[in-house]
Coordinates of C-alpha atoms and ligand atoms in Angstrom, one line a residue:
X375 CA 0.0 0.0 0.0
X376 CA 1.3 3.5 -0.8
X377 CA 1.9 5.4 2.4
X378 CA 3.3 8.6 1.0
X379 CA 4.2 10.4 -2.2
X380 CA 7.3 12.4 -2.9
X381 CA 7.7 14.9 -5.8
X382 CA 11.0 15.1 -7.5
X383 CA 11.4 18.2 -9.5
X384 CA 14.4 18.9 -11.8
X385 CA 15.6 22.4 -12.0
X386 CA 14.8 24.7 -14.8
X387 CA 12.4 24.6 -17.7
X388 CA 9.5 26.9 -18.6
X389 CA 5.7 26.7 -18.9
X390 CA 4.1 26.8 -22.4
X391 CA 0.7 26.0 -23.9
X392 CA -2.9 26.0 -22.9
X393 CA -4.6 24.2 -20.1
X394 CA -7.7 23.9 -18.0
X395 CA -7.0 23.3 -14.4
X396 CA -9.6 21.4 -12.3
X397 CA -12.9 22.8 -11.0
X398 CA -13.2 25.2 -8.1
X399 CA -13.1 23.5 -4.8
X400 CA -15.3 26.0 -2.9
X401 CA -18.0 25.9 -5.6
X402 CA -17.8 22.1 -5.9
X403 CA -18.5 21.7 -2.2
X404 CA -21.4 24.1 -2.3
X405 CA -22.9 22.5 -5.4
X406 CA -23.3 19.2 -3.5
X407 CA -24.7 20.9 -0.4
X408 CA -27.3 23.1 -2.1
X409 CA -28.1 20.5 -4.8
X410 CA -28.9 17.9 -2.0
X411 CA -31.2 20.3 -0.2
X412 CA -32.9 21.5 -3.3
X413 CA -36.2 20.3 -4.7
X414 CA -35.6 18.6 -8.1
X415 CA -32.5 17.4 -9.9
X416 CA -29.3 19.4 -10.1
X417 CA -26.7 18.7 -12.9
X418 CA -23.2 19.8 -12.1
X419 CA -20.4 19.9 -14.7
X420 CA -16.7 20.8 -14.1
X421 CA -17.0 19.3 -10.5
X422 CA -13.6 18.9 -8.8
X423 CA -13.0 15.2 -8.4
X424 CA -10.5 15.8 -5.5
X425 CA -10.7 14.2 -2.1
X426 CA -12.1 17.3 -0.4
X427 CA -15.1 17.8 -2.6
X428 CA -15.6 14.0 -2.7
X429 CA -15.7 14.0 1.1
X430 CA -18.7 16.3 1.0
X431 CA -20.3 14.2 -1.7
X432 CA -20.0 11.1 0.4
X433 CA -21.4 12.8 3.5
X434 CA -24.6 13.7 1.6
X435 CA -24.8 10.1 0.2
X436 CA -24.5 8.9 3.8
X437 CA -27.4 11.2 4.6
X438 CA -29.6 9.4 2.0
X439 CA -29.1 11.7 -1.0
X440 CA -28.9 9.9 -4.3
X441 CA -25.9 11.3 -6.2
X442 CA -24.7 10.0 -9.5
X443 CA -21.0 10.5 -10.5
X444 CA -18.7 12.1 -10.6
X445 CA -18.0 11.1 -14.1
X446 CA -15.6 13.3 -16.0
X447 CA -16.7 16.2 -13.7
X448 CA -20.4 15.5 -14.2
X449 CA -22.5 14.9 -11.1
X450 CA -26.3 14.5 -10.9
X451 CA -27.9 15.2 -7.5
X452 CA -31.4 14.1 -6.7
X453 CA -32.3 16.8 -4.2
X454 CA -34.3 15.8 -1.1
X455 CA -35.5 19.2 -0.1
X456 CA -34.5 21.2 3.0
X457 CA -36.0 18.7 5.4
X458 CA -35.2 15.5 3.5
X459 CA -31.8 14.5 4.9
X460 CA -31.7 11.2 6.9
X461 CA -29.6 10.3 9.9
X462 CA -26.2 8.9 8.8
X463 CA -25.5 5.4 10.1
X464 CA -22.0 6.3 11.2
X465 CA -19.6 9.2 11.8
X466 CA -19.0 11.1 8.6
X467 CA -15.2 11.2 7.8
X468 CA -14.3 14.4 6.0
X469 CA -10.6 13.8 5.5
X470 CA -8.5 17.0 5.2
X471 CA -11.5 19.2 4.3
X472 CA -12.1 22.3 6.6
X473 CA -14.8 23.6 4.3
X474 CA -16.8 20.3 4.6
X475 CA -16.5 20.4 8.4
X476 CA -17.3 24.0 9.0
X477 CA -20.2 24.3 6.5
X478 CA -21.7 21.0 7.5
X479 CA -21.7 22.0 11.1
X480 CA -24.1 24.8 10.4
X481 CA -26.3 22.8 8.2
X482 CA -26.4 19.8 10.6
X483 CA -27.2 22.0 13.6
X484 CA -30.8 22.4 12.4
X485 CA -31.5 18.8 11.4
X486 CA -33.9 16.3 13.2
X487 CA -31.0 13.9 13.9
X488 CA -27.6 13.8 15.5
X489 CA -24.4 13.5 13.6
X490 CA -20.6 13.1 14.2
X491 CA -18.0 14.7 12.0
X492 CA -14.4 13.5 12.0
X493 CA -11.3 14.3 9.9
X494 CA -7.6 13.5 9.4
X495 CA -4.8 14.6 11.7
X496 CA -4.6 18.1 10.2
X497 CA -8.3 18.7 10.2
X498 CA -8.6 17.3 13.8
X499 CA -6.1 20.0 14.9
X500 CA -7.9 23.0 13.2
X501 CA -10.0 25.5 15.2
X502 CA -13.7 24.8 15.3
X503 CA -14.8 27.2 18.1
X504 CA -15.1 29.8 15.4
X505 CA -18.2 28.0 14.2
X506 CA -19.2 26.3 17.5
X507 CA -19.5 29.6 19.4
X508 CA -21.8 31.5 17.1
X509 CA -23.8 28.4 16.3
X510 CA -24.3 27.8 20.1
X511 CA -25.7 31.4 20.3
X512 CA -28.3 30.2 17.8
X513 CA -29.2 27.3 20.1
X514 CA -27.0 24.6 18.4
X515 CA -25.7 21.8 20.6
X516 CA -22.2 20.8 19.5
X517 CA -19.6 18.9 21.4
X518 CA -15.9 19.0 20.5
X519 CA -12.7 18.1 22.2
X520 CA -11.5 20.4 25.1
X521 CA -9.3 22.2 22.6
X522 CA -12.4 23.0 20.5
X523 CA -11.4 20.6 17.7
X524 CA -13.0 17.6 15.9
X525 CA -14.5 15.1 16.3
X526 CA -17.7 17.2 16.5
X527 CA -20.9 15.7 17.8
X528 CA -23.8 17.7 16.6
X529 CA -27.2 17.2 18.3
X530 CA -29.8 18.3 15.7
X531 CA -32.1 21.0 17.0
X532 CA -34.8 20.9 14.3
X533 CA -37.2 23.8 14.7
X534 CA -35.3 25.2 17.7
X535 CA -32.6 27.3 16.1
X536 CA -32.9 31.1 16.6
X537 CA -31.5 33.6 14.2
X538 CA -28.7 35.9 15.3
X539 CA -26.7 38.7 13.9
X540 CA -23.1 37.8 14.0
X541 CA -20.2 40.3 13.6
X542 CA -17.4 38.0 12.6
X543 CA -14.2 38.8 14.4
X544 CA -12.1 37.2 11.6
X545 CA -12.6 37.3 7.8
X546 CA -13.7 33.8 7.1
X547 CA -16.0 32.5 4.3
X548 CA -16.3 29.2 6.0
X549 CA -17.7 30.8 9.2
X550 CA -20.0 33.1 7.1
X551 CA -21.3 30.2 5.0
X552 CA -21.7 28.0 8.1
X553 CA -24.0 30.6 9.7
X554 CA -26.0 31.2 6.5
X555 CA -26.6 27.5 6.1
X556 CA -27.8 27.3 9.8
X557 CA -29.9 30.3 9.0
X558 CA -31.9 28.3 6.5
X559 CA -33.3 26.4 9.6
X560 CA -33.4 29.3 12.1
X561 CA -36.4 31.3 13.3
X562 CA -35.9 34.9 12.2
X563 CA -33.4 36.6 10.0
X564 CA -29.8 35.4 10.3
X565 CA -27.2 37.9 9.3
X566 CA -23.4 38.0 9.2
X567 CA -21.1 41.0 8.8
X568 CA -17.4 40.5 7.9
X569 CA -14.4 42.6 8.7
X570 CA -13.1 42.2 5.1
X571 CA -14.8 40.8 2.0
X572 CA -14.4 37.0 1.7
X573 CA -15.5 34.6 -1.1
X574 CA -19.2 34.9 -1.7
X575 CA -19.9 31.7 -3.5
X576 CA -22.5 30.6 -0.9
X577 CA -24.5 33.8 -1.4
X578 CA -24.3 33.6 -5.2
X579 CA -25.2 30.0 -5.3
X580 CA -28.2 30.4 -2.9
X581 CA -29.5 33.0 -5.4
X582 CA -28.8 30.6 -8.2
X583 CA -31.0 28.1 -6.4
X584 CA -33.7 30.8 -6.2
X585 CA -33.3 31.2 -2.4
X586 CA -33.7 34.8 -1.2
X587 CA -30.5 36.2 0.2
X588 CA -29.8 39.8 1.1
X589 CA -26.4 41.3 0.4
X590 CA -25.6 44.8 1.4
X591 CA -22.1 46.2 1.9
X592 CA -20.3 43.8 4.2
X593 CA -23.5 42.0 5.4
X594 CA -25.3 38.9 4.2
X595 CA -28.7 37.7 5.5
X596 CA -31.1 34.8 5.1
X597 CA -34.4 33.6 6.6
X598 CA -36.0 30.2 6.7
X599 CA -39.1 29.2 4.9
X600 CA -37.5 29.7 1.5
X601 CA -37.1 26.9 -1.0
X602 CA -34.1 25.8 -3.0
X603 CA -35.0 25.0 -6.6
X604 CA -32.7 22.7 -8.4
X605 CA -30.5 24.3 -11.1
X606 CA -27.6 23.4 -13.4
X607 CA -24.1 24.4 -12.3
X608 CA -21.0 24.8 -14.5
X609 CA -18.1 24.9 -12.1
X610 CA -15.3 27.2 -13.3
X611 CA -11.6 26.2 -13.0
X612 CA -10.2 27.0 -9.6
X613 CA -8.2 30.2 -9.5
X614 CA -6.4 28.8 -6.5
X615 CA -5.1 25.9 -8.7
X616 CA -4.4 28.3 -11.5
X617 CA -2.3 30.3 -9.1
X618 CA 0.6 27.8 -9.2
X619 CA 0.9 28.2 -12.9
X620 CA 0.4 32.0 -12.8
X621 CA 3.5 32.1 -10.5
X622 CA 5.4 29.4 -12.4
X623 CA 5.0 31.0 -15.8
X624 CA 5.9 34.4 -14.3
X625 CA 9.2 33.2 -12.7
X626 CA 10.4 30.9 -15.5
X627 CA 12.0 32.6 -18.4
X628 CA 10.4 32.1 -21.8
X629 CA 7.1 31.0 -20.5
X630 CA 3.8 31.8 -22.2
X631 CA 0.7 30.0 -20.9
X632 CA -3.0 30.4 -21.2
X633 CA -5.3 29.0 -18.6
X634 CA -8.9 28.6 -19.8
X635 CA -12.3 29.1 -18.0
X636 CA -10.8 30.3 -14.7
X637 CA -13.2 31.7 -12.1
X638 CA -12.4 35.4 -11.5
X639 CA -15.0 36.2 -8.8
X640 CA -13.6 39.5 -7.4
X641 CA -13.5 37.9 -3.9
X642 CA -10.9 35.5 -5.2
X643 CA -8.6 37.5 -7.5
X644 CA -6.2 38.9 -4.9
X645 CA -3.5 36.6 -6.4
X646 CA -3.7 38.4 -9.7
X647 CA -3.6 41.8 -8.0
X648 CA -0.6 40.9 -5.9
X649 CA 1.3 39.5 -8.9
X650 CA 0.5 42.5 -11.1
X651 CA 1.8 44.8 -8.3
X652 CA 5.0 42.7 -8.4
X653 CA 5.2 43.4 -12.2
X654 CA 3.7 40.2 -13.6
X655 CA 2.5 40.0 -17.2
X656 CA -1.1 38.7 -16.9
X657 CA -3.9 39.3 -19.3
X658 CA -7.6 38.4 -19.0
X659 CA -9.7 37.7 -22.1
X660 CA -13.0 36.3 -23.0
X661 CA -14.6 37.4 -19.8
X662 CA -18.1 36.0 -19.3
X663 CA -20.7 35.0 -16.7
X664 CA -21.2 31.3 -16.1
X665 CA -24.2 30.6 -13.9
X666 CA -23.6 33.6 -11.7
X667 CA -19.8 33.4 -11.4
X668 CA -17.5 35.5 -13.6
X669 CA -15.0 33.5 -15.7
X670 CA -12.1 34.4 -18.0
X671 CA -9.1 32.9 -19.9
X672 CA -5.9 34.1 -18.4
X673 CA -2.6 34.5 -20.3
X674 CA 0.6 34.8 -18.3
X675 CA 4.1 35.4 -19.6
X676 CA 7.5 35.6 -17.9
X677 CA 8.3 38.8 -16.1
X678 CA 10.9 40.3 -13.9
X679 CA 9.1 40.4 -10.6
X680 CA 10.0 43.0 -7.9
X681 CA 9.4 42.8 -4.2
X682 CA 6.5 44.7 -2.6
X683 CA 4.7 45.3 0.6
X684 CA 1.5 43.3 0.1
X685 CA -1.5 45.5 0.8
X686 CA -3.4 44.1 3.7
X687 CA -6.8 44.6 2.0
X688 CA -5.7 41.9 -0.5
X689 CA -5.0 39.3 2.2
X690 CA -8.5 37.7 2.4
X691 CA -8.8 37.9 -1.3
X692 CA -5.7 35.8 -1.8
X693 CA -5.8 33.8 1.4
X694 CA -5.1 30.4 -0.2
X695 CA -2.4 31.7 -2.6
X696 CA 0.3 32.8 -0.2
X697 CA 2.4 29.7 -0.3
X698 CA 3.0 30.2 -4.0
X699 CA 3.2 33.9 -3.7
X700 CA 6.1 33.4 -1.2
X701 CA 7.8 31.5 -4.1
X702 CA 7.2 34.5 -6.4
X703 CA 8.7 36.7 -3.7
X704 CA 11.8 34.5 -3.4
X705 CA 12.3 35.0 -7.2
X706 CA 11.6 38.8 -7.1
X707 CA 14.1 41.6 -6.9
X708 CA 14.2 43.1 -3.5
X709 CA 12.1 42.6 -0.4
X710 CA 8.5 41.4 -0.1
X711 CA 6.6 41.9 3.2
X712 CA 3.4 40.2 4.1
X713 CA 1.5 41.4 7.2
X714 CA -2.1 40.9 8.5
X715 CA -2.2 37.2 7.5
X716 CA -2.2 35.4 10.9
X717 CA -5.0 33.1 9.5
X718 CA -2.3 31.3 7.5
X719 CA -1.1 29.7 10.7
X720 CA -4.3 27.7 11.0
X721 CA -4.8 26.4 7.5
X722 CA -4.1 22.8 6.4
X723 CA -0.7 23.4 8.0
X724 CA 0.9 26.5 9.6
X725 CA 1.7 28.0 6.2
X726 CA 3.9 30.7 7.6
X727 CA 6.2 28.4 9.4
X728 CA 6.2 25.5 6.9
X729 CA 6.9 27.8 3.9
X730 CA 9.6 29.7 5.9
X731 CA 11.3 26.4 6.8
X732 CA 11.2 25.1 3.3
X733 CA 12.4 28.3 1.7
X734 CA 15.3 28.5 4.2
X735 CA 16.3 24.9 3.3
X736 CA 16.5 26.1 -0.3
X737 CA 18.8 29.0 0.8
X738 CA 16.2 31.8 0.6
X739 CA 16.3 34.6 3.2
X740 CA 12.7 34.1 4.5
X741 CA 11.8 35.4 8.0
X742 CA 8.5 34.3 9.5
X743 CA 6.6 36.8 11.6
X744 CA 3.6 36.4 13.8
X745 CA 1.2 37.4 11.0
X746 CA 3.2 37.1 7.8
X747 CA 6.7 36.9 6.3
X748 CA 9.6 39.0 5.1
X749 CA 11.4 37.5 2.1
X750 CA 14.5 38.8 0.3
X751 CA 14.4 37.8 -3.3
X752 CA 17.5 36.0 -4.6
X753 CA 18.7 32.6 -5.8
X754 CA 16.8 29.4 -5.0
X755 CA 19.0 26.4 -4.2
X756 CA 18.3 22.7 -4.2
X757 CA 17.2 20.5 -1.3
X758 CA 14.6 18.3 0.3
X759 CA 11.5 20.1 1.8
X760 CA 8.5 18.8 3.7
X761 CA 5.0 19.8 2.8
X762 CA 3.5 18.6 6.1
X763 CA 0.6 17.0 4.2
X764 CA -0.4 20.4 2.9
X765 CA -1.4 20.3 -0.8
X766 CA -0.7 24.0 -1.5
X767 CA 2.8 23.8 0.1
X768 CA 3.7 20.8 -2.1
X769 CA 2.6 22.4 -5.3
X770 CA 4.2 25.7 -4.4
X771 CA 7.7 24.1 -3.9
X772 CA 7.2 22.2 -7.2
X773 CA 7.0 25.6 -9.0
X774 CA 10.1 26.9 -7.2
X775 CA 12.2 24.3 -9.2
X776 CA 11.6 26.4 -12.3
X777 CA 14.2 28.8 -10.9
X778 CA 16.3 26.6 -8.6
X779 CA 19.9 25.7 -9.1
X780 CA 19.3 22.0 -8.5
X781 CA 16.7 19.3 -7.9
X782 CA 13.9 20.0 -5.3
X783 CA 12.5 16.9 -3.5
X784 CA 9.2 17.5 -1.7
X785 CA 8.0 14.9 0.9
X786 CA 4.5 14.1 1.9
X787 CA 2.6 15.1 -1.3
X788 CA -0.4 12.7 -1.2
X789 CA -2.8 15.4 -0.2
X790 CA -2.3 17.2 -3.5
X791 CA -5.2 15.0 -4.5
X792 CA -7.5 17.0 -2.2
X793 CA -7.6 19.9 -4.6
X794 CA -5.6 19.1 -7.7
X795 CA -5.9 15.5 -9.1
X796 CA -3.2 14.8 -11.7
X797 CA -1.2 17.9 -10.9
X798 CA 1.9 16.0 -11.8
X799 CA 0.5 15.1 -15.3
X800 CA -0.7 18.6 -16.1
X801 CA 2.4 20.3 -14.8
X802 CA 4.7 18.0 -16.8
X803 CA 2.7 18.5 -19.9
X804 CA 3.1 22.2 -19.6
X805 CA 6.9 22.0 -19.1
X806 CA 7.7 21.3 -15.4
X807 CA 10.2 18.5 -15.0
X808 CA 8.3 16.7 -12.2
X809 CA 8.0 13.1 -11.3
X810 CA 6.2 11.5 -8.3
X811 CA 7.5 8.5 -6.3
X812 CA 5.3 6.3 -4.2
X813 CA 6.8 5.4 -0.8
X814 CA 5.4 2.3 0.8
Ligands
S3P1352 C1 -13.0 28.4 1.9 C2 -12.7 29.5 2.7 C3 -11.4 29.8 3.1 C4 -10.3 29.1 2.3 C5 -10.6 27.7 2.1 C6 -12.0 27.5 1.4 C7 -14.4 28.2 1.5 O1 -11.2 29.5 4.5 O2 -9.0 29.2 2.9 O3 -9.6 27.0 1.4 O4 -14.7 27.4 0.6 O5 -15.3 28.9 2.1 P1 -11.5 30.5 5.7 O6 -13.0 30.7 5.7 O7 -11.1 29.7 6.9 O8 -10.7 31.7 5.5

């Protein structure tokens, strides 16, 4: 049995051609959730067949929803209606997926049955009080470990949840979405304000399913007694997966790459803004609306990047892209400073520490700070780095090899499958000299 996967990436090369990266992870999760709770049949195409979205799919199957696929990204969901979920026979295992656990917590709090949510080692260490506390204020009954982590036992409070207004102390789309989903079952109007804009896929998709949702400035609200009406969903490519190639093609000389059908929801495009501030050559074309989400083709060519102070207002809009942006900073001329990004410490890994450790192994002057990092651009050496089971760390260091002086070996890469199945195949087709090795 394969226990672990290493990536071995030879130095140099460039990225050329045209590609479509896999479907958006956030939208794929939400398509299963809302499709399951809708009345009627929802057809999804472009669904991300990665472990995270599949964990959500299996959870809904375990709650009695008939779901066909995925088959080449196509999924058919036979919705059971808002009150149609059934008690799962056992604990629902959600693997590495924070989005599944946090969004499901809200949704399950209002059901007529109890449920247990578990996850892998990383997910079992991630903070869940950020959803448990506001849900408890709504009348939810959720038990966690003493540290406020999974496993979570959720005692369904059908009919008994009360709406609240919640002023989120941190900018989190998972917390916002969790509360909006609980709000579908709560008496009164549930509203959430956020300290900075975060991805709004839940709000957009609720509207796509004809569910009334109010959005004003930094506040989103829902009330119960609405109905979700099945619809068809075309999931755009994930800008967070595209980001590895946006950076790779920027840092590797003689690169010219076009990524097709990428989601460019303005709450997700911080990575493009940061790279452009660094001097990247990125052009968007063929902009269109696909089922309520903006999409474009993105062309990226090599550029001489320069270090910048990353504007704090871009942090939430690029929250998943910092591992690869740190690689861009390592290849830029001068200093790059990130502040206001403490949340990176509680992602799939502590992304500030793990990236700083790896960059230092590769000879980069990278200083972690409490809420960010200071990186002096310069040469990237060779070496063996550890991803700590974090998919985005693994793919970021793979891109670093485009500018390294020697081979980069990355340990513990199996979780790349959570968000980017066949990353190795696509990356090598586009010009990265990457191989994977199974360790048993
Ligand atoms: C996500 C929200 C973000 C992001 C995660 C996906 C979502 O998390 O980092 O990868 O789908 O809502 P936070 O809400 O914790 O910032």
